[in-house]
GROMACS .gro file of C-alpha atoms in nm:
model
  427
    1UNK     CA    1  -1.420   0.934  -1.908
    2UNK     CA    2  -1.698   0.684  -1.959
    3UNK     CA    3  -1.915   0.747  -1.654
    4UNK     CA    4  -2.221   0.472  -1.733
    5UNK     CA    5  -2.328   0.282  -1.440
    6UNK     CA    6  -2.262   0.410  -1.077
    7UNK     CA    7  -2.120   0.284  -0.745
    8UNK     CA    8  -2.446   0.387  -0.611
    9UNK     CA    9  -2.624   0.095  -0.776
   10UNK     CA   10  -2.425  -0.140  -0.586
   11UNK     CA   11  -2.100  -0.296  -0.621
   12UNK     CA   12  -1.771  -0.160  -0.763
   13UNK     CA   13  -1.776   0.083  -1.077
   14UNK     CA   14  -1.421   0.073  -1.246
   15UNK     CA   15  -1.433   0.335  -1.551
   16UNK     CA   16  -1.174   0.379  -1.836
   17UNK     CA   17  -0.957   0.667  -1.845
   18UNK     CA   18  -0.690   0.788  -2.060
   19UNK     CA   19  -0.359   0.710  -1.911
   20UNK     CA   20  -0.059   0.881  -1.880
   21UNK     CA   21   0.252   0.677  -1.990
   22UNK     CA   22   0.623   0.738  -2.050
   23UNK     CA   23   0.712   0.737  -2.396
   24UNK     CA   24   0.991   0.481  -2.451
   25UNK     CA   25   1.187   0.680  -2.692
   26UNK     CA   26   1.213   0.953  -2.461
   27UNK     CA   27   1.345   0.783  -2.147
   28UNK     CA   28   1.648   0.527  -2.077
   29UNK     CA   29   1.447   0.219  -2.000
   30UNK     CA   30   1.086   0.175  -1.871
   31UNK     CA   31   1.251  -0.013  -1.560
   32UNK     CA   32   1.461   0.306  -1.474
   33UNK     CA   33   1.167   0.540  -1.451
   34UNK     CA   34   0.972   0.303  -1.221
   35UNK     CA   35   0.952   0.321  -0.841
   36UNK     CA   36   0.775   0.134  -0.579
   37UNK     CA   37   0.482   0.297  -0.387
   38UNK     CA   38   0.576   0.638  -0.225
   39UNK     CA   39   0.554   0.475   0.134
   40UNK     CA   40   0.795   0.191   0.044
   41UNK     CA   41   1.062   0.424  -0.062
   42UNK     CA   42   1.115   0.585   0.288
   43UNK     CA   43   1.499   0.662   0.337
   44UNK     CA   44   1.677   0.954   0.157
   45UNK     CA   45   1.918   0.712  -0.014
   46UNK     CA   46   1.636   0.523  -0.165
   47UNK     CA   47   1.514   0.845  -0.314
   48UNK     CA   48   1.864   0.931  -0.442
   49UNK     CA   49   1.898   0.575  -0.594
   50UNK     CA   50   1.579   0.615  -0.799
   51UNK     CA   51   1.662   1.004  -0.880
   52UNK     CA   52   2.009   0.849  -1.013
   53UNK     CA   53   1.863   0.583  -1.218
   54UNK     CA   54   1.712   0.799  -1.472
   55UNK     CA   55   1.641   1.188  -1.455
   56UNK     CA   56   1.272   1.116  -1.521
   57UNK     CA   57   1.233   0.868  -1.256
   58UNK     CA   58   0.875   0.881  -1.124
   59UNK     CA   59   0.991   0.940  -0.788
   60UNK     CA   60   1.046   1.314  -0.854
   61UNK     CA   61   0.680   1.328  -0.865
   62UNK     CA   62   0.583   1.122  -0.601
   63UNK     CA   63   0.858   1.211  -0.355
   64UNK     CA   64   0.975   1.563  -0.471
   65UNK     CA   65   1.249   1.718  -0.264
   66UNK     CA   66   1.219   2.072  -0.131
   67UNK     CA   67   1.254   2.263   0.179
   68UNK     CA   68   0.906   2.294   0.226
   69UNK     CA   69   0.577   2.093   0.157
   70UNK     CA   70   0.432   2.363  -0.059
   71UNK     CA   71   0.764   2.384  -0.253
   72UNK     CA   72   0.782   2.031  -0.293
   73UNK     CA   73   0.411   1.976  -0.438
   74UNK     CA   74   0.469   2.293  -0.682
   75UNK     CA   75   0.802   2.122  -0.794
   76UNK     CA   76   0.591   1.812  -0.847
   77UNK     CA   77   0.355   1.987  -1.038
   78UNK     CA   78   0.591   2.185  -1.239
   79UNK     CA   79   0.798   1.879  -1.307
   80UNK     CA   80   0.462   1.684  -1.452
   81UNK     CA   81   0.360   1.991  -1.673
   82UNK     CA   82   0.748   1.981  -1.818
   83UNK     CA   83   0.727   1.601  -1.880
   84UNK     CA   84   0.390   1.644  -2.057
   85UNK     CA   85   0.532   1.944  -2.277
   86UNK     CA   86   0.854   1.784  -2.351
   87UNK     CA   87   0.673   1.463  -2.444
   88UNK     CA   88   0.852   1.249  -2.208
   89UNK     CA   89   0.497   1.151  -2.054
   90UNK     CA   90   0.188   1.120  -2.305
   91UNK     CA   91  -0.189   1.076  -2.273
   92UNK     CA   92  -0.344   0.741  -2.458
   93UNK     CA   93  -0.552   0.871  -2.741
   94UNK     CA   94  -0.895   0.691  -2.611
   95UNK     CA   95  -1.004   0.570  -2.252
   96UNK     CA   96  -0.909   0.238  -2.141
   97UNK     CA   97  -0.904  -0.013  -1.851
   98UNK     CA   98  -0.549  -0.150  -1.831
   99UNK     CA   99  -0.467  -0.521  -1.762
  100UNK     CA  100  -0.156  -0.523  -1.535
  101UNK     CA  101   0.058  -0.832  -1.468
  102UNK     CA  102   0.353  -0.921  -1.255
  103UNK     CA  103   0.543  -1.205  -1.280
  104UNK     CA  104   0.867  -1.344  -1.089
  105UNK     CA  105   0.910  -1.713  -1.067
  106UNK     CA  106   0.644  -1.886  -0.953
  107UNK     CA  107   0.456  -1.558  -0.869
  108UNK     CA  108   0.172  -1.461  -1.109
  109UNK     CA  109  -0.047  -1.179  -1.031
  110UNK     CA  110  -0.301  -1.007  -1.294
  111UNK     CA  111  -0.550  -0.736  -1.247
  112UNK     CA  112  -0.749  -0.422  -1.383
  113UNK     CA  113  -0.615  -0.057  -1.350
  114UNK     CA  114  -0.909   0.196  -1.382
  115UNK     CA  115  -1.057   0.516  -1.215
  116UNK     CA  116  -1.281   0.368  -0.950
  117UNK     CA  117  -1.618   0.581  -0.879
  118UNK     CA  118  -1.619   0.738  -0.534
  119UNK     CA  119  -1.960   0.849  -0.525
  120UNK     CA  120  -2.142   0.761  -0.188
  121UNK     CA  121  -2.161   0.496  -0.061
  122UNK     CA  122  -1.821   0.398  -0.210
  123UNK     CA  123  -1.722   0.387   0.159
  124UNK     CA  124  -1.958   0.085   0.194
  125UNK     CA  125  -1.840  -0.091  -0.110
  126UNK     CA  126  -1.441  -0.020  -0.050
  127UNK     CA  127  -1.367  -0.174   0.300
  128UNK     CA  128  -1.028  -0.025   0.444
  129UNK     CA  129  -0.884  -0.254   0.742
  130UNK     CA  130  -0.637   0.000   0.907
  131UNK     CA  131  -0.639   0.355   1.067
  132UNK     CA  132  -0.445   0.625   0.881
  133UNK     CA  133  -0.207   0.892   0.979
  134UNK     CA  134  -0.364   1.243   0.973
  135UNK     CA  135  -0.074   1.419   0.867
  136UNK     CA  136   0.014   1.170   0.578
  137UNK     CA  137  -0.342   1.208   0.458
  138UNK     CA  138  -0.294   1.612   0.433
  139UNK     CA  139   0.047   1.566   0.241
  140UNK     CA  140  -0.099   1.340  -0.009
  141UNK     CA  141  -0.397   1.541  -0.062
  142UNK     CA  142  -0.176   1.846  -0.120
  143UNK     CA  143   0.005   1.668  -0.361
  144UNK     CA  144  -0.298   1.565  -0.554
  145UNK     CA  145  -0.443   1.906  -0.542
  146UNK     CA  146  -0.135   2.030  -0.677
  147UNK     CA  147  -0.044   1.800  -0.940
  148UNK     CA  148  -0.416   1.730  -1.062
  149UNK     CA  149  -0.294   1.363  -1.080
  150UNK     CA  150  -0.319   1.020  -0.963
  151UNK     CA  151   0.043   0.927  -0.974
  152UNK     CA  152   0.018   0.572  -0.827
  153UNK     CA  153  -0.260   0.337  -0.801
  154UNK     CA  154  -0.395   0.191  -0.454
  155UNK     CA  155  -0.417  -0.167  -0.461
  156UNK     CA  156  -0.768  -0.336  -0.392
  157UNK     CA  157  -0.875  -0.699  -0.379
  158UNK     CA  158  -1.218  -0.882  -0.430
  159UNK     CA  159  -1.304  -1.236  -0.391
  160UNK     CA  160  -1.460  -1.402  -0.718
  161UNK     CA  161  -1.560  -1.766  -0.799
  162UNK     CA  162  -1.186  -1.867  -0.902
  163UNK     CA  163  -1.271  -1.930  -1.236
  164UNK     CA  164  -1.183  -1.738  -1.544
  165UNK     CA  165  -1.545  -1.548  -1.589
  166UNK     CA  166  -1.632  -1.220  -1.600
  167UNK     CA  167  -1.346  -0.960  -1.547
  168UNK     CA  168  -1.098  -1.223  -1.520
  169UNK     CA  169  -1.210  -1.402  -1.823
  170UNK     CA  170  -1.149  -1.047  -1.992
  171UNK     CA  171  -0.799  -1.044  -1.862
  172UNK     CA  172  -0.708  -1.384  -1.954
  173UNK     CA  173  -0.846  -1.310  -2.302
  174UNK     CA  174  -0.628  -0.976  -2.347
  175UNK     CA  175  -0.307  -1.128  -2.186
  176UNK     CA  176  -0.308  -1.340  -2.547
  177UNK     CA  177  -0.232  -1.020  -2.726
  178UNK     CA  178   0.099  -0.784  -2.764
  179UNK     CA  179   0.118  -0.586  -2.446
  180UNK     CA  180   0.131  -0.193  -2.455
  181UNK     CA  181   0.464  -0.244  -2.266
  182UNK     CA  182   0.673  -0.467  -2.100
  183UNK     CA  183   0.989  -0.425  -1.858
  184UNK     CA  184   1.164  -0.587  -1.573
  185UNK     CA  185   1.250  -0.378  -1.249
  186UNK     CA  186   1.585  -0.426  -1.063
  187UNK     CA  187   1.433  -0.664  -0.814
  188UNK     CA  188   1.372  -0.942  -1.102
  189UNK     CA  189   0.990  -0.871  -1.130
  190UNK     CA  190   0.859  -0.859  -1.484
  191UNK     CA  191   0.597  -0.619  -1.555
  192UNK     CA  192   0.312  -0.618  -1.849
  193UNK     CA  193   0.055  -0.378  -1.950
  194UNK     CA  194  -0.233  -0.399  -2.177
  195UNK     CA  195  -0.538  -0.171  -2.289
  196UNK     CA  196  -0.905  -0.273  -2.282
  197UNK     CA  197  -1.123  -0.056  -2.516
  198UNK     CA  198  -1.381  -0.297  -2.648
  199UNK     CA  199  -1.695  -0.189  -2.540
  200UNK     CA  200  -1.846  -0.565  -2.492
  201UNK     CA  201  -1.531  -0.644  -2.301
  202UNK     CA  202  -1.589  -0.312  -2.089
  203UNK     CA  203  -1.947  -0.412  -2.019
  204UNK     CA  204  -1.845  -0.782  -1.928
  205UNK     CA  205  -1.624  -0.603  -1.674
  206UNK     CA  206  -1.878  -0.379  -1.511
  207UNK     CA  207  -2.142  -0.605  -1.496
  208UNK     CA  208  -1.915  -0.861  -1.312
  209UNK     CA  209  -1.761  -0.586  -1.071
  210UNK     CA  210  -2.113  -0.485  -0.992
  211UNK     CA  211  -2.168  -0.749  -0.772
  212UNK     CA  212  -1.865  -0.711  -0.552
  213UNK     CA  213  -1.696  -0.536  -0.277
  214UNK     CA  214  -1.330  -0.444  -0.233
  215UNK     CA  215  -1.085  -0.464   0.056
  216UNK     CA  216  -0.805  -0.212   0.056
  217UNK     CA  217  -0.501  -0.404   0.030
  218UNK     CA  218  -0.217  -0.123  -0.007
  219UNK     CA  219  -0.303   0.259   0.009
  220UNK     CA  220  -0.524   0.345   0.310
  221UNK     CA  221  -0.385   0.687   0.292
  222UNK     CA  222  -0.458   0.744  -0.071
  223UNK     CA  223  -0.808   0.604  -0.022
  224UNK     CA  224  -0.873   0.858   0.231
  225UNK     CA  225  -0.746   1.140   0.042
  226UNK     CA  226  -0.941   1.029  -0.269
  227UNK     CA  227  -1.261   1.066  -0.028
  228UNK     CA  228  -1.125   1.395   0.113
  229UNK     CA  229  -1.100   1.549  -0.240
  230UNK     CA  230  -1.399   1.420  -0.376
  231UNK     CA  231  -1.592   1.607  -0.087
  232UNK     CA  232  -1.412   1.930  -0.188
  233UNK     CA  233  -1.520   1.858  -0.530
  234UNK     CA  234  -1.878   1.783  -0.509
  235UNK     CA  235  -1.994   1.848  -0.865
  236UNK     CA  236  -1.954   1.568  -1.104
  237UNK     CA  237  -1.620   1.524  -1.270
  238UNK     CA  238  -1.274   1.375  -1.233
  239UNK     CA  239  -1.216   1.423  -0.872
  240UNK     CA  240  -1.534   1.163  -0.821
  241UNK     CA  241  -1.299   0.907  -0.913
  242UNK     CA  242  -0.949   0.770  -0.811
  243UNK     CA  243  -0.682   0.519  -0.945
  244UNK     CA  244  -0.671   0.163  -0.852
  245UNK     CA  245  -0.563  -0.167  -0.923
  246UNK     CA  246  -0.817  -0.433  -0.864
  247UNK     CA  247  -0.701  -0.794  -0.806
  248UNK     CA  248  -0.921  -1.111  -0.770
  249UNK     CA  249  -0.739  -1.307  -0.500
  250UNK     CA  250  -0.935  -1.600  -0.576
  251UNK     CA  251  -0.771  -1.642  -0.896
  252UNK     CA  252  -0.461  -1.463  -0.811
  253UNK     CA  253  -0.372  -1.476  -0.431
  254UNK     CA  254  -0.168  -1.203  -0.261
  255UNK     CA  255   0.157  -1.250  -0.021
  256UNK     CA  256   0.065  -1.092   0.321
  257UNK     CA  257   0.349  -0.971   0.499
  258UNK     CA  258   0.405  -0.768   0.825
  259UNK     CA  259   0.533  -0.411   0.846
  260UNK     CA  260   0.789  -0.380   1.126
  261UNK     CA  261   0.838  -0.087   1.339
  262UNK     CA  262   1.185   0.094   1.419
  263UNK     CA  263   1.147   0.277   1.768
  264UNK     CA  264   1.394   0.518   1.700
  265UNK     CA  265   1.499   0.648   2.040
  266UNK     CA  266   1.462   0.352   2.246
  267UNK     CA  267   1.767   0.131   2.292
  268UNK     CA  268   1.729  -0.254   2.313
  269UNK     CA  269   1.857  -0.295   2.640
  270UNK     CA  270   1.590  -0.057   2.803
  271UNK     CA  271   1.303  -0.215   2.602
  272UNK     CA  272   1.385  -0.555   2.736
  273UNK     CA  273   1.424  -0.421   3.085
  274UNK     CA  274   1.062  -0.257   3.070
  275UNK     CA  275   0.893  -0.594   2.971
  276UNK     CA  276   1.031  -0.819   3.235
  277UNK     CA  277   0.746  -0.956   3.400
  278UNK     CA  278   0.505  -0.873   3.155
  279UNK     CA  279   0.639  -1.090   2.863
  280UNK     CA  280   0.837  -1.380   2.870
  281UNK     CA  281   1.182  -1.298   2.700
  282UNK     CA  282   1.388  -1.567   2.541
  283UNK     CA  283   1.733  -1.489   2.363
  284UNK     CA  284   1.710  -1.638   1.998
  285UNK     CA  285   1.977  -1.734   1.761
  286UNK     CA  286   2.022  -1.571   1.429
  287UNK     CA  287   2.072  -1.542   1.154
  288UNK     CA  288   1.781  -1.310   1.053
  289UNK     CA  289   1.602  -1.607   0.891
  290UNK     CA  290   1.616  -1.862   1.165
  291UNK     CA  291   1.503  -1.565   1.407
  292UNK     CA  292   1.183  -1.530   1.222
  293UNK     CA  293   1.114  -1.883   1.233
  294UNK     CA  294   1.111  -1.883   1.595
  295UNK     CA  295   0.897  -1.574   1.582
  296UNK     CA  296   0.662  -1.772   1.339
  297UNK     CA  297   0.639  -2.081   1.587
  298UNK     CA  298   0.574  -1.853   1.885
  299UNK     CA  299   0.304  -1.633   1.709
  300UNK     CA  300   0.095  -1.957   1.610
  301UNK     CA  301   0.026  -1.975   1.978
  302UNK     CA  302  -0.037  -1.629   2.072
  303UNK     CA  303   0.115  -1.268   2.067
  304UNK     CA  304   0.480  -1.260   1.983
  305UNK     CA  305   0.754  -1.008   1.913
  306UNK     CA  306   1.100  -1.025   1.781
  307UNK     CA  307   1.333  -0.742   1.900
  308UNK     CA  308   1.666  -0.636   1.825
  309UNK     CA  309   1.887  -0.355   1.815
  310UNK     CA  310   2.231  -0.203   1.825
  311UNK     CA  311   2.377  -0.538   1.998
  312UNK     CA  312   2.299  -0.743   1.678
  313UNK     CA  313   2.124  -1.016   1.895
  314UNK     CA  314   1.770  -1.130   1.869
  315UNK     CA  315   1.498  -1.130   2.138
  316UNK     CA  316   1.172  -1.319   2.137
  317UNK     CA  317   0.907  -1.178   2.370
  318UNK     CA  318   0.568  -1.361   2.409
  319UNK     CA  319   0.325  -1.498   2.666
  320UNK     CA  320   0.190  -1.144   2.774
  321UNK     CA  321   0.066  -1.147   3.114
  322UNK     CA  322  -0.335  -1.210   3.070
  323UNK     CA  323  -0.411  -0.940   3.330
  324UNK     CA  324  -0.206  -0.694   3.151
  325UNK     CA  325  -0.387  -0.710   2.823
  326UNK     CA  326  -0.724  -0.688   3.026
  327UNK     CA  327  -0.613  -0.360   3.175
  328UNK     CA  328  -0.444  -0.211   2.857
  329UNK     CA  329  -0.660  -0.291   2.587
  330UNK     CA  330  -0.994  -0.156   2.496
  331UNK     CA  331  -1.263  -0.424   2.569
  332UNK     CA  332  -1.530  -0.288   2.300
  333UNK     CA  333  -1.368  -0.443   2.011
  334UNK     CA  334  -1.407  -0.794   1.869
  335UNK     CA  335  -1.186  -1.073   2.008
  336UNK     CA  336  -1.028  -1.080   1.662
  337UNK     CA  337  -0.910  -0.727   1.711
  338UNK     CA  338  -0.812  -0.733   2.059
  339UNK     CA  339  -0.575  -1.044   2.008
  340UNK     CA  340  -0.391  -0.898   1.703
  341UNK     CA  341  -0.036  -0.853   1.747
  342UNK     CA  342  -0.051  -0.493   1.632
  343UNK     CA  343  -0.329  -0.424   1.870
  344UNK     CA  344  -0.092  -0.568   2.148
  345UNK     CA  345   0.229  -0.375   2.036
  346UNK     CA  346   0.042  -0.044   2.026
  347UNK     CA  347  -0.188  -0.061   2.308
  348UNK     CA  348   0.015  -0.238   2.567
  349UNK     CA  349   0.395  -0.225   2.455
  350UNK     CA  350   0.422   0.097   2.292
  351UNK     CA  351   0.163   0.326   2.475
  352UNK     CA  352   0.148   0.155   2.841
  353UNK     CA  353   0.513   0.008   2.886
  354UNK     CA  354   0.756   0.194   2.643
  355UNK     CA  355   0.568   0.503   2.630
  356UNK     CA  356   0.671   0.566   2.279
  357UNK     CA  357   0.491   0.840   2.080
  358UNK     CA  358   0.348   0.732   1.752
  359UNK     CA  359   0.482   1.008   1.555
  360UNK     CA  360   0.753   1.009   1.264
  361UNK     CA  361   1.002   1.081   1.542
  362UNK     CA  362   0.902   0.817   1.741
  363UNK     CA  363   0.852   0.519   1.537
  364UNK     CA  364   0.947   0.441   1.179
  365UNK     CA  365   0.765   0.179   0.974
  366UNK     CA  366   0.955  -0.039   0.747
  367UNK     CA  367   0.842  -0.308   0.520
  368UNK     CA  368   1.174  -0.511   0.491
  369UNK     CA  369   1.281  -0.702   0.802
  370UNK     CA  370   1.655  -0.677   0.693
  371UNK     CA  371   1.614  -0.302   0.653
  372UNK     CA  372   1.464  -0.272   0.964
  373UNK     CA  373   1.747  -0.468   1.183
  374UNK     CA  374   2.015  -0.248   0.991
  375UNK     CA  375   1.844   0.070   1.057
  376UNK     CA  376   1.805  -0.024   1.450
  377UNK     CA  377   2.178  -0.145   1.464
  378UNK     CA  378   2.284   0.199   1.293
  379UNK     CA  379   2.051   0.435   1.514
  380UNK     CA  380   2.087   0.225   1.828
  381UNK     CA  381   1.703   0.217   1.846
  382UNK     CA  382   1.494  -0.105   1.884
  383UNK     CA  383   1.374  -0.293   1.575
  384UNK     CA  384   1.017  -0.458   1.649
  385UNK     CA  385   0.969  -0.746   1.384
  386UNK     CA  386   0.620  -0.872   1.347
  387UNK     CA  387   0.466  -1.196   1.207
  388UNK     CA  388   0.182  -1.147   0.929
  389UNK     CA  389  -0.165  -1.165   0.979
  390UNK     CA  390  -0.370  -1.407   0.781
  391UNK     CA  391  -0.593  -1.235   0.492
  392UNK     CA  392  -0.900  -1.392   0.618
  393UNK     CA  393  -0.869  -1.230   0.947
  394UNK     CA  394  -0.818  -0.875   0.779
  395UNK     CA  395  -1.154  -0.952   0.555
  396UNK     CA  396  -1.349  -1.024   0.843
  397UNK     CA  397  -1.268  -0.726   1.061
  398UNK     CA  398  -1.284  -0.498   0.761
  399UNK     CA  399  -1.666  -0.667   0.682
  400UNK     CA  400  -1.747  -0.580   1.033
  401UNK     CA  401  -1.643  -0.220   1.010
  402UNK     CA  402  -1.336  -0.267   1.237
  403UNK     CA  403  -1.005  -0.108   1.142
  404UNK     CA  404  -0.662  -0.256   1.234
  405UNK     CA  405  -0.382  -0.036   1.378
  406UNK     CA  406  -0.233   0.136   1.122
  407UNK     CA  407   0.043  -0.053   0.887
  408UNK     CA  408  -0.066  -0.370   1.023
  409UNK     CA  409  -0.028  -0.546   0.725
  410UNK     CA  410   0.163  -0.539   0.398
  411UNK     CA  411   0.010  -0.704   0.096
  412UNK     CA  412   0.212  -0.782  -0.234
  413UNK     CA  413   0.332  -0.774  -0.470
  414UNK     CA  414   0.258  -0.413  -0.492
  415UNK     CA  415   0.207  -0.236  -0.834
  416UNK     CA  416   0.515  -0.077  -0.960
  417UNK     CA  417   0.459   0.335  -0.984
  418UNK     CA  418   0.509   0.495  -1.327
  419UNK     CA  419   0.393   0.274  -1.556
  420UNK     CA  420   0.043   0.464  -1.599
  421UNK     CA  421  -0.069   0.776  -1.447
  422UNK     CA  422  -0.418   0.940  -1.442
  423UNK     CA  423  -0.447   1.321  -1.511
  424UNK     CA  424  -0.744   1.494  -1.363
  425UNK     CA  425  -0.689   1.747  -1.633
  426UNK     CA  426  -0.702   1.499  -1.896
  427UNK     CA  427  -0.954   1.280  -1.781
   0.00000   0.00000   0.00000
């Protein structure tokens, strides 16, 4: 790994690495071996669908299936070793940064994949905006230790000047050449990957990124895992770096979506009864798209949520009683944090009114609104549909060092998992 420069000198330090990539001749198709990020593939049927797509689908590494945690992670490590030995995966011959492009219709996203230096004060250069769930960090840390690999990049954003200079100029020159790979996944998104190995281009990227901080758009648990493993490996080496995709959102804006909650054991009738007198409750006509429009209109004026469950109907709750918010929301945080929908949902509704434990048994976090509605109907629980937070609010809170409630936002499009991996044994 090229380790010239240092995050301690200020700004981001993205280093080349020898990417592990699928050998096209050894798999059915590149699309068939990719997966969404591990936290998007949450249902067993989702894992089964991916496993069935190709025997070498990356889900067998990021979400291995076995009876115990230790067995799962050992299975992933054994599978990775077997794929390397059998030539299913192979390391590129020289270290590179990778230009990654996603395109679908009018949507175009380009960025750089590399190994980001984690040397302190990386925590002040990469800004988290959400809290994490400790047991998820422990699970991801155990998987990384056992496989000695970064299996999927976390998504970071920074704000350039909006012009094709520095790292962006390198990206836009690189995409004029032939890509290393190109594929289209079943969601209609096309993916292309190029390598950057020219020393002058790498120096141009390094000089530009050294001026910037980054916001974690997706991957807070992987970031916390990187930092934990860095502390476990104090000597200089591959554990002092973590796999990231870095996007200049001034040039390539991301979409910000909400992450919805499924309250597994709370019937919607009970949820509505409990909020009477504390929130305004209004029936909303479907279908889902129309109900989400009503939520957006209400959210423009204050805190608002859309509830649905086994009855298949939609219920808008908004206009919380001010004295209730004063009583239930911590006063020692900025106003922007205290008025977040996610803050009101967790501090006021989930903790104070509904008394639902924030555990995997109590709450399931779901990125897709339709999936949340369907699972609520199937399980007899309550889906709480959220309206997205603006990116500028997220960034401003992160700069203040204030983290939002976990799973407050979903930035996208997210990188496909499986196009390039990082082995800590190879690096």
